[in-house]
Coordinates of C-alpha atoms and ligand atoms in Angstrom, one line a residue:
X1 CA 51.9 -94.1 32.8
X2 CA 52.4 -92.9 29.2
X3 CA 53.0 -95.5 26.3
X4 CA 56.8 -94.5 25.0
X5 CA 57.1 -98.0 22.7
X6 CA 57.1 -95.2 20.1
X7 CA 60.7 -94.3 21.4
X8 CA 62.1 -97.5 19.9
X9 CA 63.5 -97.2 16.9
X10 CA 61.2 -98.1 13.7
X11 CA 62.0 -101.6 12.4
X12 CA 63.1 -101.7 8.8
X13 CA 60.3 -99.4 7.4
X14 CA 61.4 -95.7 5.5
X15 CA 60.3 -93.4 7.9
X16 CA 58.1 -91.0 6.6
X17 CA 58.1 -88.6 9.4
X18 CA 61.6 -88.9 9.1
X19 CA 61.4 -87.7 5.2
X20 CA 59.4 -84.7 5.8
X21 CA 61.0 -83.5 9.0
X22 CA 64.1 -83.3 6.7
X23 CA 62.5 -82.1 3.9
X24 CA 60.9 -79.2 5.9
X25 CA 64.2 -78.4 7.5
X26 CA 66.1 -78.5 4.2
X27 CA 63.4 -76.1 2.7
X28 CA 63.4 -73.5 5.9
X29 CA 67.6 -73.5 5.1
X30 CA 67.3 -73.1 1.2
X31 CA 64.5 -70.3 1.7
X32 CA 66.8 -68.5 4.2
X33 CA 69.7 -68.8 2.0
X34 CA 67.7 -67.4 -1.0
X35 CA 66.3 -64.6 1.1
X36 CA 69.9 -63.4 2.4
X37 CA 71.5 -63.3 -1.6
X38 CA 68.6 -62.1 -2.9
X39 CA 68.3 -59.0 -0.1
X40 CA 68.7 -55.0 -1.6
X41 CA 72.2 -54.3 -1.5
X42 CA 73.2 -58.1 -2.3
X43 CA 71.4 -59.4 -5.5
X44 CA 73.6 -62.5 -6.4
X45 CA 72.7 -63.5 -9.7
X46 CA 69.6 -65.7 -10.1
X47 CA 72.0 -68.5 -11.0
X48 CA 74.4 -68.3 -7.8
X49 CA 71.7 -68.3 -5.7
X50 CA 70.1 -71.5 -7.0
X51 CA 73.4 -73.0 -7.0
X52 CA 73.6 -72.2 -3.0
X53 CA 70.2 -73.8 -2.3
X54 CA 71.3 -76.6 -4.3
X55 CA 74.4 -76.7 -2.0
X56 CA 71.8 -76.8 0.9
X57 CA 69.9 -79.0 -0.6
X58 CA 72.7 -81.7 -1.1
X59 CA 73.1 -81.0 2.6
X60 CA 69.6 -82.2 3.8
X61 CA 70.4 -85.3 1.6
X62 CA 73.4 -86.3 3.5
X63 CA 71.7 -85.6 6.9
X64 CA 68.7 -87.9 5.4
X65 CA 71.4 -90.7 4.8
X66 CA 72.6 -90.2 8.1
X67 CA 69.5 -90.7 10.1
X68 CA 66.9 -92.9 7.7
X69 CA 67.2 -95.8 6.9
X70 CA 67.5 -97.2 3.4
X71 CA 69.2 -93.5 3.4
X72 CA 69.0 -93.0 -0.3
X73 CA 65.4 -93.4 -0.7
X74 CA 64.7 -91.5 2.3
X75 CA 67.1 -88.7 0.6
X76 CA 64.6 -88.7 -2.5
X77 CA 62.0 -88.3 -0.4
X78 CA 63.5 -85.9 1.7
X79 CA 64.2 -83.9 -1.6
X80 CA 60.8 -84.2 -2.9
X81 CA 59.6 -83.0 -0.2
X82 CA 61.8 -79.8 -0.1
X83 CA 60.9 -79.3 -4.1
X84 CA 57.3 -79.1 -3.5
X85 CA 57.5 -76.4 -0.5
X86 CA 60.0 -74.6 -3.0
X87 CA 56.9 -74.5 -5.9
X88 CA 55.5 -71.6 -3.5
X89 CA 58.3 -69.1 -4.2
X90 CA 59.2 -71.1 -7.6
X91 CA 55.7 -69.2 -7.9
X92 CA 57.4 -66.3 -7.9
X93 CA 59.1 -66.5 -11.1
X94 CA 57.0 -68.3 -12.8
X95 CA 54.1 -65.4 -12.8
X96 CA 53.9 -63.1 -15.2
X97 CA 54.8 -59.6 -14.1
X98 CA 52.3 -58.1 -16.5
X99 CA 49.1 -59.4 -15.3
X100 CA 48.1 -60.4 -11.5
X101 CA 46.0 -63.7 -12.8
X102 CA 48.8 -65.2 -15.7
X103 CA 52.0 -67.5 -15.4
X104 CA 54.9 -67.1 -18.1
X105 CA 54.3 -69.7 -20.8
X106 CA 57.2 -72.3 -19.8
X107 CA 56.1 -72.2 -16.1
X108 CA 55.5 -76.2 -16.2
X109 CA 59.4 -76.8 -17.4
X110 CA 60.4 -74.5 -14.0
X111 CA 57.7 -76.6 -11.9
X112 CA 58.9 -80.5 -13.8
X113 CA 62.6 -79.3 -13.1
X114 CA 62.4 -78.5 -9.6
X115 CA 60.6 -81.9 -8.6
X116 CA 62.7 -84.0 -10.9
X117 CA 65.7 -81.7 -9.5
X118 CA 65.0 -82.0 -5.4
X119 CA 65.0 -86.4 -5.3
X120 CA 68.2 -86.5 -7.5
X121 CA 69.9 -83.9 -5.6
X122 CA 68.6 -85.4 -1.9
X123 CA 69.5 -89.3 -3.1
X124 CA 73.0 -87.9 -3.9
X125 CA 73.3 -86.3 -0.5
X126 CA 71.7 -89.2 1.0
X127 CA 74.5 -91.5 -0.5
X128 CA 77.2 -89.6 0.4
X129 CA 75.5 -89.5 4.5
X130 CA 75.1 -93.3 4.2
X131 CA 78.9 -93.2 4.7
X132 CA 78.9 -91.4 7.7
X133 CA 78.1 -92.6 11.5
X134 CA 74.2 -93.2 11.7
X135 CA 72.3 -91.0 13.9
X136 CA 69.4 -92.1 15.9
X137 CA 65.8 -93.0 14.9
X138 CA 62.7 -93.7 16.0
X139 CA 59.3 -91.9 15.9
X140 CA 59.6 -89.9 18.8
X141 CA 62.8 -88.5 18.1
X142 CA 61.3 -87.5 14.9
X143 CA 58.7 -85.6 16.2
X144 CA 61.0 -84.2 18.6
X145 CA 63.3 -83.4 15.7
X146 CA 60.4 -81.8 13.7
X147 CA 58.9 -79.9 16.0
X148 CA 63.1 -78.3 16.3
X149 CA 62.5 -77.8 12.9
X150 CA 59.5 -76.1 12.8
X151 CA 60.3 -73.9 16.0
X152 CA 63.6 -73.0 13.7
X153 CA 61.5 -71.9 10.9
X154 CA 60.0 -69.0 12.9
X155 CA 63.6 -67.7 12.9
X156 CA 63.7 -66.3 9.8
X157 CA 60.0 -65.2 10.4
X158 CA 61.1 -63.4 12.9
X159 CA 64.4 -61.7 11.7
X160 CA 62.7 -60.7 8.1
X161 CA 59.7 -59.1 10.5
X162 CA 62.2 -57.0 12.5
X163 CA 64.3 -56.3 8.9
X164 CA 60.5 -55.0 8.1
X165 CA 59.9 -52.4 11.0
X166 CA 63.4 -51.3 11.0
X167 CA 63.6 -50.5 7.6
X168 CA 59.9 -48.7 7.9
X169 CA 58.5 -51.2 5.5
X170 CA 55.5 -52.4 7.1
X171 CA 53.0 -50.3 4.6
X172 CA 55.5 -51.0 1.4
X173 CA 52.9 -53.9 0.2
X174 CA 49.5 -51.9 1.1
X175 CA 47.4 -55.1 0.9
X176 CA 46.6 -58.5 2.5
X177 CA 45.8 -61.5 1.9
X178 CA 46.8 -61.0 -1.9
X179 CA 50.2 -58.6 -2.6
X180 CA 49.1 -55.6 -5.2
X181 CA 46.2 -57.5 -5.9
X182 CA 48.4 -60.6 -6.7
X183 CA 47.8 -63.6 -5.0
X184 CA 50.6 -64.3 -2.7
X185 CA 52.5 -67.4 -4.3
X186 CA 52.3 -65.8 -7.6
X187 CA 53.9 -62.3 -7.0
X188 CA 56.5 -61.7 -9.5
X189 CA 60.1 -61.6 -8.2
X190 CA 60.6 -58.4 -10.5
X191 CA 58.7 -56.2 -8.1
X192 CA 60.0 -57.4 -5.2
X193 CA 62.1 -53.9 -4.7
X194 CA 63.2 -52.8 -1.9
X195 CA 60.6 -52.6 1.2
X196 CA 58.6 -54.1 -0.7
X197 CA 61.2 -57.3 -1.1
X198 CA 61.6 -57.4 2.9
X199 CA 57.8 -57.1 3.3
X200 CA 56.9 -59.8 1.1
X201 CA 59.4 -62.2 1.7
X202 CA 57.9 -61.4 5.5
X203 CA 54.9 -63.0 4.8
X204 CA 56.2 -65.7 2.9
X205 CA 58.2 -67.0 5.5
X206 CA 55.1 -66.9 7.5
X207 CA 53.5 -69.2 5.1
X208 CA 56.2 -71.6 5.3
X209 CA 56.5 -71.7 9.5
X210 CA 52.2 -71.8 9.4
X211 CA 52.9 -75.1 6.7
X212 CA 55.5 -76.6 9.2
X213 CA 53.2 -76.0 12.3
X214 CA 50.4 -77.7 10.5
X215 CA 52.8 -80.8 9.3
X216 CA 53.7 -80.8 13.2
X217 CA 50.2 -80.3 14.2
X218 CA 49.2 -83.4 12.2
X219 CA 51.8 -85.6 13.4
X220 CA 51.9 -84.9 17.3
X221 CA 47.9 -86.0 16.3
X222 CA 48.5 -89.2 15.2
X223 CA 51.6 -90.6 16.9
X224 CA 51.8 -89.0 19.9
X225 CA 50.3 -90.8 23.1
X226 CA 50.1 -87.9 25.4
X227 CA 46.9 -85.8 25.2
X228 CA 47.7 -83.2 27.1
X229 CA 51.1 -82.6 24.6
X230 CA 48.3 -83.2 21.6
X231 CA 46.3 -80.2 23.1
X232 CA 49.5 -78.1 23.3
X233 CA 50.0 -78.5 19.2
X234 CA 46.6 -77.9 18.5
X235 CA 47.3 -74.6 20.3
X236 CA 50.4 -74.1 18.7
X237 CA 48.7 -74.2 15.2
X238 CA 46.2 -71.5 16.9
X239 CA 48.7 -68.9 18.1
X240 CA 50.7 -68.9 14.5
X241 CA 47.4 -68.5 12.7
X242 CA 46.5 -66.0 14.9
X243 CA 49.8 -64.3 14.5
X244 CA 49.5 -64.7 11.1
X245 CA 46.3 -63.1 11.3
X246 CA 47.6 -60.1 13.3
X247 CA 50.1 -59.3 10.7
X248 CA 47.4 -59.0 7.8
X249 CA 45.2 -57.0 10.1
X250 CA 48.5 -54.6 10.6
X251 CA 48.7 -54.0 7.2
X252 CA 44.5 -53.9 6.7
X253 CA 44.2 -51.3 9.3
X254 CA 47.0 -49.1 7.7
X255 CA 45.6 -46.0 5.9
X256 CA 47.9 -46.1 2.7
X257 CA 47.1 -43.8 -0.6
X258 CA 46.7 -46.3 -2.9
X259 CA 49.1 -47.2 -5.9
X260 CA 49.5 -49.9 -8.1
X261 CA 52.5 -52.3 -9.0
X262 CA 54.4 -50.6 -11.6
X263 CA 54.5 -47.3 -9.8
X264 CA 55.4 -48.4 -6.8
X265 CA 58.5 -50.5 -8.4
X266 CA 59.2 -47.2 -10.7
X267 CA 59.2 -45.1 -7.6
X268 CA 61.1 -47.1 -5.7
X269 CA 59.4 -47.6 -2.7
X270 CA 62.3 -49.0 -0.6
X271 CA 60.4 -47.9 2.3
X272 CA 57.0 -46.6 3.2
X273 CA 56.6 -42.8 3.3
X274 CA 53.5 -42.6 5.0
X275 CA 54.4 -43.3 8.2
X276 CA 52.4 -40.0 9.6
X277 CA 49.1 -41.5 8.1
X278 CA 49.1 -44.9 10.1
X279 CA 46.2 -45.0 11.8
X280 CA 45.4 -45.8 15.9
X281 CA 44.3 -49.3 15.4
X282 CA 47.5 -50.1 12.5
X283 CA 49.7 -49.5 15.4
X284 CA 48.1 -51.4 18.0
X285 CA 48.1 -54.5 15.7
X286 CA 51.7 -53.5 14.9
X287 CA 52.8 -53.7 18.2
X288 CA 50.7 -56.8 19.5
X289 CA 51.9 -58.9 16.3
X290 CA 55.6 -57.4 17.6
X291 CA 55.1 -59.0 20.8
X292 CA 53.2 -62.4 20.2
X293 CA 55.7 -62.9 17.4
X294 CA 58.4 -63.3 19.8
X295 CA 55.6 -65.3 22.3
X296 CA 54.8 -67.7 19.1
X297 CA 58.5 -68.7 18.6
X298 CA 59.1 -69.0 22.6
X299 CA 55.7 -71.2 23.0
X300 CA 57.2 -73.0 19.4
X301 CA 60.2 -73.6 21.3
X302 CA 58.6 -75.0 24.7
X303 CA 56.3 -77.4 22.6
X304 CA 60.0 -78.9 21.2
X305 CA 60.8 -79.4 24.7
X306 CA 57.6 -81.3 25.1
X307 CA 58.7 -83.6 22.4
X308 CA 61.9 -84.4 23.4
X309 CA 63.5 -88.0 24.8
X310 CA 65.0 -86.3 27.2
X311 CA 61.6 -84.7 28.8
X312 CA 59.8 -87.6 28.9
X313 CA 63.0 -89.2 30.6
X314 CA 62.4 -86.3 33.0
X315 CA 65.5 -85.1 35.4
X316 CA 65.5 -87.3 38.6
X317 CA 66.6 -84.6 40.9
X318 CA 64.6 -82.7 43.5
X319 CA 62.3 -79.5 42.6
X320 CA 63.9 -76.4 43.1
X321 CA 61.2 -74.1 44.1
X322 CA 63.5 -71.2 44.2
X323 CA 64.8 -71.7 40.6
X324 CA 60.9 -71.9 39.3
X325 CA 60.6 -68.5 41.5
X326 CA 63.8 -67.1 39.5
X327 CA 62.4 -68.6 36.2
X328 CA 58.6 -67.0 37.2
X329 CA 59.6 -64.0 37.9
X330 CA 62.4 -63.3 35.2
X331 CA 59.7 -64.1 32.4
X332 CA 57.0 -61.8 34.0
X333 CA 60.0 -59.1 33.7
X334 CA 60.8 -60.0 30.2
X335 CA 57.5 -59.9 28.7
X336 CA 57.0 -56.6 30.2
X337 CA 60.1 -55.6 28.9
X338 CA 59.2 -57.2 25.6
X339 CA 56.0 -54.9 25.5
X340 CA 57.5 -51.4 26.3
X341 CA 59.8 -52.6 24.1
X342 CA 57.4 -52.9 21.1
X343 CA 55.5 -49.6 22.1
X344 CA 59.0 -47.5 21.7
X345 CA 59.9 -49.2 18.7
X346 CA 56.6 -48.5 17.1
X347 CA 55.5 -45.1 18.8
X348 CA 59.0 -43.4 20.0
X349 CA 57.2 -42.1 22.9
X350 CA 59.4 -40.8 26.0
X351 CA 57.6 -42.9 28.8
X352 CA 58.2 -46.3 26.9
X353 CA 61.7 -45.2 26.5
X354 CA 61.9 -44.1 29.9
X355 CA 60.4 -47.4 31.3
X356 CA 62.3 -49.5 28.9
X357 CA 65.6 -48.4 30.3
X358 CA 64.7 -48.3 33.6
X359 CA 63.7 -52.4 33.9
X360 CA 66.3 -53.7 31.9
X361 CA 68.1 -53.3 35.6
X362 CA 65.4 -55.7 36.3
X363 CA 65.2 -58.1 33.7
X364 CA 69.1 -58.3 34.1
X365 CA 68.7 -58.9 37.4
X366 CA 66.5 -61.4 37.4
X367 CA 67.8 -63.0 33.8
X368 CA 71.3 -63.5 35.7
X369 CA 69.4 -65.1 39.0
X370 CA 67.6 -67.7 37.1
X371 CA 70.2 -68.3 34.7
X372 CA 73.2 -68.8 37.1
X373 CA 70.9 -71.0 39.2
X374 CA 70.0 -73.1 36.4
X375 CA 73.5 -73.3 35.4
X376 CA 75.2 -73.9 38.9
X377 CA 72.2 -76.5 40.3
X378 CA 71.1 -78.2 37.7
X379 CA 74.5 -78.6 35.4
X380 CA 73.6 -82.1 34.6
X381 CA 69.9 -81.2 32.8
X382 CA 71.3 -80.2 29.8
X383 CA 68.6 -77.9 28.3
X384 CA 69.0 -76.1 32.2
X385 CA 72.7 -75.7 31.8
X386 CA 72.4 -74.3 28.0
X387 CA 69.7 -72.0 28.4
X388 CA 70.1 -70.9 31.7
X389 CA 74.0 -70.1 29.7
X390 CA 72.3 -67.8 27.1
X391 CA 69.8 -66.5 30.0
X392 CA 72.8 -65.1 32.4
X393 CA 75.1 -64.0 29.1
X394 CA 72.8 -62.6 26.6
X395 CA 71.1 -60.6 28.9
X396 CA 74.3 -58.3 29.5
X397 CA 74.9 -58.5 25.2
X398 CA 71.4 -57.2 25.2
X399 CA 71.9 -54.6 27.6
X400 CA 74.8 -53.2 25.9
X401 CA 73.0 -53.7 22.6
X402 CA 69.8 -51.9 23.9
X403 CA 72.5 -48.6 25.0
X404 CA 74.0 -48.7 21.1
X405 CA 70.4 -48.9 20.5
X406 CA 69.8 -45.9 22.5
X407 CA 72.4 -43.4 20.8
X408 CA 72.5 -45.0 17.1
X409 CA 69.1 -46.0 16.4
X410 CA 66.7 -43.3 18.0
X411 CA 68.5 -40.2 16.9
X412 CA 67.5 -42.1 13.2
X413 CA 63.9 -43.0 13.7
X414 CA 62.9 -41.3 10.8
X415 CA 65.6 -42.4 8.5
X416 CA 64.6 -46.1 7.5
X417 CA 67.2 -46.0 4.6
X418 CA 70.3 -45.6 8.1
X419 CA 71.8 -49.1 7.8
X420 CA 73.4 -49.7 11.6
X421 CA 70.2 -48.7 13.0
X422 CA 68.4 -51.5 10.6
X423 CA 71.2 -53.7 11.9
X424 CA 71.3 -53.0 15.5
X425 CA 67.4 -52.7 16.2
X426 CA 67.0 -55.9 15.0
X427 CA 69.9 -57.7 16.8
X428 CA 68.2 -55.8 20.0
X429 CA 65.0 -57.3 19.1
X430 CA 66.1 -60.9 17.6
X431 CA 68.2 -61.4 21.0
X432 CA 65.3 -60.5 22.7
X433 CA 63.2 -63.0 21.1
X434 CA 66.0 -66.0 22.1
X435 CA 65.8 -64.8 25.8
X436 CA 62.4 -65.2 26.1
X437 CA 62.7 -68.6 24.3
X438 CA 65.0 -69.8 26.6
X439 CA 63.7 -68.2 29.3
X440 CA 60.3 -70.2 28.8
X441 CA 61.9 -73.3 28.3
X442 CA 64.2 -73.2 31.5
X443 CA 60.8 -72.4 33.4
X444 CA 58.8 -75.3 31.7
X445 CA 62.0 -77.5 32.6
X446 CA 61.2 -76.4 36.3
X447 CA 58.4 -78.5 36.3
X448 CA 59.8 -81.4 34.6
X449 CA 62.6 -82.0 37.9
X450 CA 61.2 -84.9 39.3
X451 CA 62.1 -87.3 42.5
X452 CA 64.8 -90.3 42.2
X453 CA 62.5 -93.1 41.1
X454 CA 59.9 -91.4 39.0
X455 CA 61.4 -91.7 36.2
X456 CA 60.3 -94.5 33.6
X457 CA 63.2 -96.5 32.5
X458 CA 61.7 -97.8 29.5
X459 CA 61.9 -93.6 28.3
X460 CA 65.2 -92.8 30.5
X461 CA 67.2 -95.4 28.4
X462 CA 66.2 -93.8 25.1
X463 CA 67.1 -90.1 26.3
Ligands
HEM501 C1 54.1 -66.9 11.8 C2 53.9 -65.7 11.4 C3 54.5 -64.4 11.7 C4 55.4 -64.1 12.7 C5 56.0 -65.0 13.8 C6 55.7 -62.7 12.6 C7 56.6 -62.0 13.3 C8 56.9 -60.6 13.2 C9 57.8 -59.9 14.0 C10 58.6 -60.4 15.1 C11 57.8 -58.6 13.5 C12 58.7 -57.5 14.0 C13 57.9 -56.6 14.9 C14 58.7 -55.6 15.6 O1 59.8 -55.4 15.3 O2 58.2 -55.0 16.5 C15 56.9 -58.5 12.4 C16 56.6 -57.4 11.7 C17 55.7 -57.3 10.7 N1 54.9 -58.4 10.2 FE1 54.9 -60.3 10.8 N2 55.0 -62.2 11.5 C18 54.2 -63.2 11.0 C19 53.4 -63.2 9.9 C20 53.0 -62.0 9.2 C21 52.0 -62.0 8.2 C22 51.3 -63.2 7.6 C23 52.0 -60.7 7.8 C24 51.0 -60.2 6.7 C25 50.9 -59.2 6.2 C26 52.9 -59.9 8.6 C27 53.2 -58.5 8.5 C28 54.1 -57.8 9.2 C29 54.3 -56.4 9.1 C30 53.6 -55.5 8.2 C31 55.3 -56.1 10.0 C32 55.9 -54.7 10.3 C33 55.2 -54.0 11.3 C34 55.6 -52.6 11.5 O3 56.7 -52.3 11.6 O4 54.7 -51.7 11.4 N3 53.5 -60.8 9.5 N4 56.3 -59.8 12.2
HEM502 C1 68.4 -56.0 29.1 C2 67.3 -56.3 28.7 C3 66.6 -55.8 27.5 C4 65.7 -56.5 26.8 C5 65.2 -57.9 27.1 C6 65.2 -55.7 25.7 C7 64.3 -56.1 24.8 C8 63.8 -55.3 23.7 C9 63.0 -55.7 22.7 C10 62.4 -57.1 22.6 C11 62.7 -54.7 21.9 C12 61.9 -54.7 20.6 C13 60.5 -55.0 20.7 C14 59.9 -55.3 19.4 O1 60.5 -55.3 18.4 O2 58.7 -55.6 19.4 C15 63.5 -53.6 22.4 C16 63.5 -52.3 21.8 C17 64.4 -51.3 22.2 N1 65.2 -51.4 23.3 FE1 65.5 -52.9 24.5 N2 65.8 -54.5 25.8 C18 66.7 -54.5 26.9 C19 67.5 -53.4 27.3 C20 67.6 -52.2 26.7 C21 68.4 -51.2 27.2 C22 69.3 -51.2 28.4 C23 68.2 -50.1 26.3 C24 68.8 -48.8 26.3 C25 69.5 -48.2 27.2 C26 67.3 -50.5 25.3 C27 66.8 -49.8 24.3 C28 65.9 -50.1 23.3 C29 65.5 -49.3 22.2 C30 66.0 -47.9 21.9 C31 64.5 -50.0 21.5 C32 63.7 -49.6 20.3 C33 64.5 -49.8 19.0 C34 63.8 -49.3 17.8 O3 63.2 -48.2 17.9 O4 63.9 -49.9 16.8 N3 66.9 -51.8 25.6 N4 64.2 -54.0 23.5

């Protein structure tokens, strides 16, 4: 029997848990919205798009006020939590263009104003949630909440990666760890052109979804009572290092004539030319770090489940061995799918274009099975009835995505700069992603159907 005392909600003490997850969440939104206005093609002024991340910001106050309680100091905190994860692209514009190793001379006024800036804004959020119905708390739900967060912030990490191999830009920054040479916090806004822009702001997001797995590492570590959930964070924080990992090795293994900052910006590389020089080994890593970027957010995404009240409630109904069969057999068809997938996006060969089409009959098949099951059966499981939803009606969006795919997208494989393709080939392969996400979590939720009477009151009340 597991202790869930945590489940009750924390006396009169700020949550700190409840701070960061906030803050972490608030950041993930601001760096999203920064990444969007500040794309090729969009450039907002500087200004209007600090003036949106403030609006965000203010946001994560008034959730903070909502949900901690004294809501104003846990607004503050919320923000200063937010302002220090923002100093790592506030590095950014800090550096000095001109030389890899310097920061402009007034860098500490940007760094004081952005930690003064992220309390006042949060506490005036906060104050304005503290008016609005309370949501609940507790340290469970904020470990639950957090690792929701922290599964979101592989989002962006993996729509910016697909943004990256659609537009050709995976060779655009030719090094890793460092960028030109720079070290990654401190590359200069200024030459962040073009491919080089989405590749970048690629790894940066990766930064800030390893930070959140780490935070959510830490915590499951030290408040959670189940070992076996402890074990699955610790492996968590593996597969996103590992990912991580994968992507520098991607760009390492690339053969790429070599060219320094200013050129590259003069030039314009909005894309990487050199697509004919990418050696064997580039494009094997290219394509594993295509496909256990989608597994990271999907295994992300069951570790949430994991943490949530309504797991450890469980779902007093009978098991449904034929469901788990549906569930089995659909995500065996999808990761297959998932990897041919990957090698026609990164080759363009014929047979995984041939084999690609041919078991999305499959995987639509089998997507509709477990999805209508988990729909019809098991209605009253929410996370069932919602994922087995997006299971049984994204598959058929994806299937008429992946035939746009088919005439838009390959006939321009070697125009990076053809904008519907860049749009549609990421859809195909963002959808993708979600599918297998929910796929995994309505086959984890197969094993979490227990019989009437296993379930512990104590955690079934708190669900
Ligand atoms: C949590 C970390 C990361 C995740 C979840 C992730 C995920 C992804 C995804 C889903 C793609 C698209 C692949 C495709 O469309 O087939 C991608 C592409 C890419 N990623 Fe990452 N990534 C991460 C970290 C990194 C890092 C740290 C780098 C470092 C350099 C990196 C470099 C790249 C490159 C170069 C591409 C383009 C590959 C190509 O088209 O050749 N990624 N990433
Ligand atoms: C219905 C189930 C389907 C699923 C789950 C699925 C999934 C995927 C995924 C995940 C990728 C990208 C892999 C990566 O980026 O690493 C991809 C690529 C692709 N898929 Fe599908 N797909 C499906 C159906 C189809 C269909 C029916 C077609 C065409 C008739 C199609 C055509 C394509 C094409 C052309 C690409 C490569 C796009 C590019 O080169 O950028 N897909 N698919």
């Amino acid at each position: 029997m597991h202790d869930h005392s945590s489940l009750a909600p924390d006396a009169a003490r700020l949550p700190l848990l409840g701070c960061i997850t906030v803050g972490l969440g608030t950041a993930v939104a601001m760096w999203f919205v920064g990444y969007l206005t500040h794309m090729p093609g969009v450039r907002l002024p500087l200004a209007m798009t600090a003036g949106l991340m403030t609006g965000v910001q203010l946001a994560g106050g008034v959730i903070a006020g909502r949900s901690i309680s004294p809501g104003v100091a846990g607004g503050a905190i919320a923000g200063l939590v937010s302002s220090l994860i923002n100093l790592l692209i506030i590095g950014s514009i800090v550096a000095s263009p001109d030389q890899p190793d310097a920061v402009r001379e007034n860098w500490w006024m940007m760094v004081a104003g952005t930690l003064a800036f992220g309390p006042i804004v949060g506490a005036l959020g906060a104050f304005i949630g503290t008016r609005m119905p309370v949501a609940g708390a507790g340290t469970q739900r904020w470990l639950a909440r957090l690792a929701v967060v922290t599964a979101i912030s592989a989002l962006p990490v993996l729509l910016s990666g697909g943004i990256v191999t659609s537009a050709e830009a995976g060779k655009a920054v030719p090094d890793w760890p460092g960028s030109y040479g720079y070290p990654m916090f401190l590359f200069p806004l200024q030459h962040m052109t073009g491919g080089i822009y989405y590749e970048h702001a690629h790894r940066l997001f990766g930064s800030l979804a390893g930070f959140c797995t780490i935070v959510l590492t830490v915590s499951v570590l030290v408040k959670e009572p189940r070992k076996w959930v402890k074990l699955a964070a610790v492996i968590a924080l593996l597969v996103v290092i590992t990912q991580g990992v994968a992507g520098g090795m991607r760009v390492n293994k690339a053969e790429v004539a070599p060219v320094d900052i200013n050129t590259a910006v003069e030039e314009g590389i909005t894309i990487d030319e050199n697509r004919e020089i990418d050696t064997k080994p580039a494009v094997a890593w290219a394509i594993f770090h295509g496909v256990s970027g989608q597994l990271t957010f999907a295994y992300l995404c069951v570790v949430a489940s994991f943490l949530s009240p309504r797991w450890i409630a469980g779902a007093a109904k009978r098991p449904d061995s034929l469901m788990r069969t549906f569930a089995m057999l659909a995500l065996g068809a999808y990761l297959l799918q998932l990897f041919l997938g990957a090698g026609l996006r990164h080759t363009g060969h014929a047979a995984f274009q041939h084999s690609h089409v041919t078991l999305s009959i499959v995987v639509v098949v089998l997507s509709l099975l477990a999805g209508l099951r988990a729909r019809a059966r098991h209605a009253d499981v929410r996370p069932m009835k919602f994922f087995g939803t997006l299971m049984a009606h994204g598959v058929g969006v994806q299937f008429v995505i992946g035939f746009i795919a088919l005439v838009v997208v390959l006939p321009h494989k070697d125009d990076p700069t053809h904008i519907p393709s860049l749009i549609i080939a990421t859809t195909h392969q963002f959808l993708g992603a979600l599918l297998i996400a929910a796929t995994c979590i309505v086959f984890a939720w197969t094993t979490r159907l227990v019989e009437k009477g296993a379930v512990e009151p104590a955690a079934a009340a708190a669900a």
